[in-house]
Coordinates of N, CA, C and O in Angstrom, one line a residue:
X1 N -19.6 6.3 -15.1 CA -18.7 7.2 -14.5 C -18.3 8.3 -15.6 O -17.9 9.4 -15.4
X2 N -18.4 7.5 -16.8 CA -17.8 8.8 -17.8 C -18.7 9.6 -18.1 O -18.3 10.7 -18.3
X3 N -19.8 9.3 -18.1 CA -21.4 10.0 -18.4 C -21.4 11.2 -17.2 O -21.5 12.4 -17.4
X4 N -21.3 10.5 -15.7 CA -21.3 11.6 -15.1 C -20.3 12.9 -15.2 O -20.6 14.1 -15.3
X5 N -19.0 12.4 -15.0 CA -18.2 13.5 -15.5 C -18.1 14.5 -16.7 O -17.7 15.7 -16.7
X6 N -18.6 13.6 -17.8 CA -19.1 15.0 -18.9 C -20.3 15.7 -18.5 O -20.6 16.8 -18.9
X7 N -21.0 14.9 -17.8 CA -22.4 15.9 -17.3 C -22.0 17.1 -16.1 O -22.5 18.2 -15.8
X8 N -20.7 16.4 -15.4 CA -20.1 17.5 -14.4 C -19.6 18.9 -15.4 O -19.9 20.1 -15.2
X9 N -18.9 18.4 -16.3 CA -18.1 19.4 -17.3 C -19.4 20.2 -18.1 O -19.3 21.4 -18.1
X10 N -20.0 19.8 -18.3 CA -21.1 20.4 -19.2 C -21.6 21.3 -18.1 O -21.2 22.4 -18.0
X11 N -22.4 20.7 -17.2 CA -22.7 22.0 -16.0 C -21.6 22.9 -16.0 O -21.6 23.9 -16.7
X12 N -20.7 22.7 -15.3 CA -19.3 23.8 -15.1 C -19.6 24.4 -16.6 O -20.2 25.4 -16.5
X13 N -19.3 24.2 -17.9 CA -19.7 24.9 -19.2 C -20.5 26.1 -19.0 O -20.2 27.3 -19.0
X14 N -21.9 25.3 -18.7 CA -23.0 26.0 -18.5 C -22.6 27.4 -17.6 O -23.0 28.4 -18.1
X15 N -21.9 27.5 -16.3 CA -22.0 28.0 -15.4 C -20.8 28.9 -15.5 O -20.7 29.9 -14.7
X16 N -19.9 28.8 -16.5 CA -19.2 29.6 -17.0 C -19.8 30.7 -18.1 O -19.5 31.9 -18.2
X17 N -20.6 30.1 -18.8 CA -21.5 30.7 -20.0 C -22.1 31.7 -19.5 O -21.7 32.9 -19.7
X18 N -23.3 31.4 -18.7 CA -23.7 32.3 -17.6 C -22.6 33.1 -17.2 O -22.4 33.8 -18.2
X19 N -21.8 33.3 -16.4 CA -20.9 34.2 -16.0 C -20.7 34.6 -16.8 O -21.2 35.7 -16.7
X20 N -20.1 34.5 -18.1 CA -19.5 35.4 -18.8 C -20.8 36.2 -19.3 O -20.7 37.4 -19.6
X21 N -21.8 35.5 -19.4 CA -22.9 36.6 -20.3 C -23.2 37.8 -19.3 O -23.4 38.9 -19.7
X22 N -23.3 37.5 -18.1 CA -23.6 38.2 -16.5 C -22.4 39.5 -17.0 O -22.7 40.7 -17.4
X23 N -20.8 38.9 -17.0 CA -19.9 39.8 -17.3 C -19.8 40.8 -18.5 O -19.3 42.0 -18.4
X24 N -20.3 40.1 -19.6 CA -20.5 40.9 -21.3 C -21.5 42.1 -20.8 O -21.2 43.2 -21.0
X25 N -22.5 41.9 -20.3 CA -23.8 42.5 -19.5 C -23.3 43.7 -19.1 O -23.4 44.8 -19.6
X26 N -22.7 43.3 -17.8 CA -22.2 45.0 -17.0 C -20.9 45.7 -17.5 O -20.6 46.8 -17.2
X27 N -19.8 44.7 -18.6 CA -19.1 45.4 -19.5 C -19.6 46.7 -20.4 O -19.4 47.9 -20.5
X28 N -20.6 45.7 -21.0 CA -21.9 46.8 -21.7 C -22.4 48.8 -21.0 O -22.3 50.0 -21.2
X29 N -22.9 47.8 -20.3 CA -23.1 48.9 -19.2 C -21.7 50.0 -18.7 O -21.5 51.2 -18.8
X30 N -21.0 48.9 -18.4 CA -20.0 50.8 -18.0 C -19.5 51.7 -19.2 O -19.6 52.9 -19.3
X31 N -18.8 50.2 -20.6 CA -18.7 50.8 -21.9 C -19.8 51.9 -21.9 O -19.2 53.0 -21.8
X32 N -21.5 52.0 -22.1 CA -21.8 53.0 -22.8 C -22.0 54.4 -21.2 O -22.1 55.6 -21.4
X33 N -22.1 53.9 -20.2 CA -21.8 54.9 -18.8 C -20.5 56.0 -19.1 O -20.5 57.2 -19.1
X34 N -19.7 55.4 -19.2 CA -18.1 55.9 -20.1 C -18.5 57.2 -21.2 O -18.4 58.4 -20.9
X35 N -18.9 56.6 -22.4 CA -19.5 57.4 -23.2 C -20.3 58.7 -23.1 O -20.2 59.7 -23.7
X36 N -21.0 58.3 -22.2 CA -21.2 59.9 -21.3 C -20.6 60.3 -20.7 O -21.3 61.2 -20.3
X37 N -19.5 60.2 -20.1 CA -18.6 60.5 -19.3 C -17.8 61.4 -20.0 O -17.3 62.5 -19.6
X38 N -17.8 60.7 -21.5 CA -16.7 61.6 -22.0 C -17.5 63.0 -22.5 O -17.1 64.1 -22.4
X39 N -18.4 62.6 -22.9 CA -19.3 63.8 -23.4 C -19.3 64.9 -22.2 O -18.9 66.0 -22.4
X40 N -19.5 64.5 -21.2 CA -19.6 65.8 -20.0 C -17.8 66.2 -19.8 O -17.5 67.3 -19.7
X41 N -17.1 65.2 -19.8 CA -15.6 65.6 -19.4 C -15.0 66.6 -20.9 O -14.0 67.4 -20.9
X42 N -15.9 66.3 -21.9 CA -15.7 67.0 -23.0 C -16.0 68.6 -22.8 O -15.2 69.5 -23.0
X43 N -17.3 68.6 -22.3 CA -17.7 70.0 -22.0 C -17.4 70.8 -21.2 O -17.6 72.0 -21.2
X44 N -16.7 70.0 -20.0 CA -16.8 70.7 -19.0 C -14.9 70.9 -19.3 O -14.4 71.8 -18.5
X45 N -13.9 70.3 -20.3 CA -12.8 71.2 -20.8 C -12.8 72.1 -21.2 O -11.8 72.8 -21.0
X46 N -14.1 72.7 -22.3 CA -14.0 73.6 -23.0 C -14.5 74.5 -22.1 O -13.9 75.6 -21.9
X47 N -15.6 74.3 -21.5 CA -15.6 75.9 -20.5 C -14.3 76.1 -19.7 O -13.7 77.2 -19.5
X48 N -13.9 74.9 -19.3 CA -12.5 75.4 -18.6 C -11.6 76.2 -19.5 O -10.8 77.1 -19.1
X49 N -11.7 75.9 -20.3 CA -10.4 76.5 -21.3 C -10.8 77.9 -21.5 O -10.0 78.9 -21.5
X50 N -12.4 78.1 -21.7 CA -12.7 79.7 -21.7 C -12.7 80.1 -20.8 O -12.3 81.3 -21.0
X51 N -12.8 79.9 -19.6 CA -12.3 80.5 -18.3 C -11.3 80.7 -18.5 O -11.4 81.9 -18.6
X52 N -9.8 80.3 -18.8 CA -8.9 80.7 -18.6 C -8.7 81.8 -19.2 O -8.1 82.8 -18.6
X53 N -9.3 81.7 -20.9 CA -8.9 82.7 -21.4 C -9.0 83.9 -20.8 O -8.1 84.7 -20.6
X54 N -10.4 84.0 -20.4 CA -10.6 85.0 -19.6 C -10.3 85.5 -18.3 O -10.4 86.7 -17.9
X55 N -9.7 84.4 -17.6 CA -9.0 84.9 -16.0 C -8.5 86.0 -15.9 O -8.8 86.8 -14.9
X56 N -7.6 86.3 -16.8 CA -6.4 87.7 -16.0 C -7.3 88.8 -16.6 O -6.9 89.9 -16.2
X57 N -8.5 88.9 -17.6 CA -9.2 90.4 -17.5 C -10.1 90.1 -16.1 O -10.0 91.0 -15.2
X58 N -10.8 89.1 -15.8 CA -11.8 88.8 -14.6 C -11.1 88.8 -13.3 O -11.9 89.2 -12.4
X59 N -9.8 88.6 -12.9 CA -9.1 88.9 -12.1 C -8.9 90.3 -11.4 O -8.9 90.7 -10.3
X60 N -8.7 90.9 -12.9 CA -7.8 92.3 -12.7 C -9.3 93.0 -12.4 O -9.3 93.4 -11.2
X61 N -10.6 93.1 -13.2 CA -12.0 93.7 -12.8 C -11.9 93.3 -11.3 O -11.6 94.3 -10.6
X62 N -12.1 92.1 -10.6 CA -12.5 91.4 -9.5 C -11.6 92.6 -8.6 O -12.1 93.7 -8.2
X63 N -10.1 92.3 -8.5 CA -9.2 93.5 -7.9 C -9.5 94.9 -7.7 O -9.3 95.4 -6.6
X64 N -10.1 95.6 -8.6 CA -10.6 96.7 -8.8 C -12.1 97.2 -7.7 O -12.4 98.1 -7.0
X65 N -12.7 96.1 -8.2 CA -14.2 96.4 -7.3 C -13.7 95.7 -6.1 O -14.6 95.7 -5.2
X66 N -12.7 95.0 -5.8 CA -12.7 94.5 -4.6 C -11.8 96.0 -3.7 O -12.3 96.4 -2.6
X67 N -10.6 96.6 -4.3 CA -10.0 97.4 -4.0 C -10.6 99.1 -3.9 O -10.0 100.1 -3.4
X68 N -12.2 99.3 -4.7 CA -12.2 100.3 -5.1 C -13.4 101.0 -5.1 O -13.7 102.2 -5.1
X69 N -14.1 99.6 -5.2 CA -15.8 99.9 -5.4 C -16.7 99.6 -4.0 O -17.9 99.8 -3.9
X70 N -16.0 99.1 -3.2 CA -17.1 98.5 -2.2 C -17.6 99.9 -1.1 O -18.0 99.7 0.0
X71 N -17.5 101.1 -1.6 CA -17.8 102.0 -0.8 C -19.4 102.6 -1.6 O -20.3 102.9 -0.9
X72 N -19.5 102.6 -2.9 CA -20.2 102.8 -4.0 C -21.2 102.3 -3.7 O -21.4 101.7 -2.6
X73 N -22.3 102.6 -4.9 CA -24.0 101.9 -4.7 C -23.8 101.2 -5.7 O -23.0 101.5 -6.5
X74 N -24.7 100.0 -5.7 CA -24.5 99.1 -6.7 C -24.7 99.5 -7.9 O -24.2 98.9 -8.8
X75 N -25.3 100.4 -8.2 CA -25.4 101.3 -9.4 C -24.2 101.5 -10.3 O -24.0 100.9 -11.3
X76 N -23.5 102.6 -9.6 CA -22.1 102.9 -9.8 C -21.1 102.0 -9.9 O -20.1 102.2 -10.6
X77 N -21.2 101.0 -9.3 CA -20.5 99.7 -9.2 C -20.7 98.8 -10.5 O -19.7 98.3 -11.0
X78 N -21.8 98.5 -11.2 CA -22.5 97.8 -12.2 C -21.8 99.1 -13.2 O -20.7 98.9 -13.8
X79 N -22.4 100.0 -13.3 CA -21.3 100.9 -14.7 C -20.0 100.8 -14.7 O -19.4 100.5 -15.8
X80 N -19.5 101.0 -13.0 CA -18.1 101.1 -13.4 C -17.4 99.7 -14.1 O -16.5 99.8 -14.9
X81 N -18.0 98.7 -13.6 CA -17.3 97.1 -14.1 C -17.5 97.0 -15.6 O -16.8 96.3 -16.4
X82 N -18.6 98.0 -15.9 CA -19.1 98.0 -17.6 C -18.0 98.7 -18.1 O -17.3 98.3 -19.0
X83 N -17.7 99.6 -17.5 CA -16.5 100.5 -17.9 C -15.4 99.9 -18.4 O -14.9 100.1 -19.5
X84 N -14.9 98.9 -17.1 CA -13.7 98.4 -17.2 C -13.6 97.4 -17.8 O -12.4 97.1 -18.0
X85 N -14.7 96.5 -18.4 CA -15.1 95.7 -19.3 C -14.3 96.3 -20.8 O -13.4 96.1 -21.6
X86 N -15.3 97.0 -20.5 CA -14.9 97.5 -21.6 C -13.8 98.3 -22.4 O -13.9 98.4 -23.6
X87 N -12.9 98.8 -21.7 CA -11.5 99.2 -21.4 C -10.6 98.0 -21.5 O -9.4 98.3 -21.9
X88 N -10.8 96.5 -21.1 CA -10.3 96.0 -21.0 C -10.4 95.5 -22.5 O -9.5 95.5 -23.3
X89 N -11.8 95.0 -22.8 CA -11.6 94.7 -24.4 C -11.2 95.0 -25.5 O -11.0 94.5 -26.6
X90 N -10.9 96.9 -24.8 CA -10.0 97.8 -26.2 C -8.8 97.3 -26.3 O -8.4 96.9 -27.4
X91 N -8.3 97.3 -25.3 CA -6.6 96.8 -25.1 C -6.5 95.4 -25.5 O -5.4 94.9 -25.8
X92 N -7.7 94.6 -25.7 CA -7.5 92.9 -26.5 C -6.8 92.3 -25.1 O -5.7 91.9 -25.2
X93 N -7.6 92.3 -23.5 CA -7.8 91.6 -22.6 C -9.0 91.1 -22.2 O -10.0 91.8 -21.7
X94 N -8.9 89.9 -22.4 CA -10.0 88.6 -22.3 C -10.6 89.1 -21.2 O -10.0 89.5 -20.2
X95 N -12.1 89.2 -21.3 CA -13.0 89.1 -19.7 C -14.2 87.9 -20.6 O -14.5 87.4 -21.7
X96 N -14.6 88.1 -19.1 CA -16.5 87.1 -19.3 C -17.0 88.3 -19.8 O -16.4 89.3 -19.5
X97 N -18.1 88.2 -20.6 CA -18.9 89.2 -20.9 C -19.9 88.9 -19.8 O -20.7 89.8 -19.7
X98 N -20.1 88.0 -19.0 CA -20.9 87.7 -17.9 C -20.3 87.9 -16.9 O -20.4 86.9 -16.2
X99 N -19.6 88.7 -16.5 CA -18.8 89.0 -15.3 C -19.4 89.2 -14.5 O -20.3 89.9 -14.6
X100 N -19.0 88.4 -12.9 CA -19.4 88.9 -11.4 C -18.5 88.5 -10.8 O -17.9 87.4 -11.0
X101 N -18.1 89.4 -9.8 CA -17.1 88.8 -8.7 C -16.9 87.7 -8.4 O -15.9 87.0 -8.5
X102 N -18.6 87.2 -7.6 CA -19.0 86.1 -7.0 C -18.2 84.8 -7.7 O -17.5 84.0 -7.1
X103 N -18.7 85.0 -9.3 CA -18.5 83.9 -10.3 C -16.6 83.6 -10.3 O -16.0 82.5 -10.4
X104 N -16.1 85.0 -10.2 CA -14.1 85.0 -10.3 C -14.0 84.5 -9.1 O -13.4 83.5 -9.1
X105 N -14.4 85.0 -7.6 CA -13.1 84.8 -6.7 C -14.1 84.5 -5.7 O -13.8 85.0 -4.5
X106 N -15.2 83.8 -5.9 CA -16.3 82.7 -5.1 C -15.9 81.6 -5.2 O -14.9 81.3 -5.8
X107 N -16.8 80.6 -4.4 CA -16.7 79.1 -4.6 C -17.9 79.0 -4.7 O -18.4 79.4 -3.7
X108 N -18.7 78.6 -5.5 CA -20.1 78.8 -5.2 C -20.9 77.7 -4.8 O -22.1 77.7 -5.0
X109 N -20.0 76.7 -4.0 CA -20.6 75.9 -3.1 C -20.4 76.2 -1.6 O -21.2 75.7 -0.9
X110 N -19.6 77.0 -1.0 CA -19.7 78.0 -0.3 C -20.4 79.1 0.1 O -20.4 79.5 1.3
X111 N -21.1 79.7 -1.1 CA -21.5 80.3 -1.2 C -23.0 80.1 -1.0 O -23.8 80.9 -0.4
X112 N -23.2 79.0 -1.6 CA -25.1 78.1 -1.0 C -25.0 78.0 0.3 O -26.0 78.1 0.9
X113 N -24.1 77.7 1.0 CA -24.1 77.2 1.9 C -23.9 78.4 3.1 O -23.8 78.1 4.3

């Protein structure tokens, strides 16, 4: 009787052992899943943060050609935003040097769609 019961306990051992190695296993797994996570949540702060900088010149451009230019040929439209680009940078207001409307006051999953 005592034989079987340490052989019950030793199984149950066993069967805990296994579980936990099962557990250490996909701990592993999210630990280094995480790790990339942070790397992308890393990156994707710092473009946020440059966005911001830039919002209120990309705003005030966006306002302009939304208010001013949509009668124009894309031509005139493309200089004038260079214009104001650049007007804007004299005065030491933040724009995208990649500026497009689309990109300021789009959704651009909306926009595929």
């Amino acid at each position: 009787a005592v034989v079987s019961t340490q052989s019950t306990g030793k199984e149950d051992l066993e069967v805990q052992v296994d579980m936990c190695a099962k557990k250490l296993a996909r701990a592993e797994k999210l630990i280094g899943g995480l790790g990339g996570e942070q790397t992308r949540w890393e990156a994707a702060a710092e473009s946020l943060g440059v966005e911001y900088i830039n919002l209120t010149g990309d705003v005030l451009i966006s306002s302009g050609v939304v208010a001013y230019l949509g009668a124009f040929t894309s031509t005139f439209r493309d200089e004038q935003v260079k214009e104001w680009m650049k007007n804007c940078l004299d005065i030491n207001l933040p724009c995208d040097p990649n500026f497009s409307v689309i990109t300021t006051l789009g959704d651009p999953v909306k926009i595929r769609s």
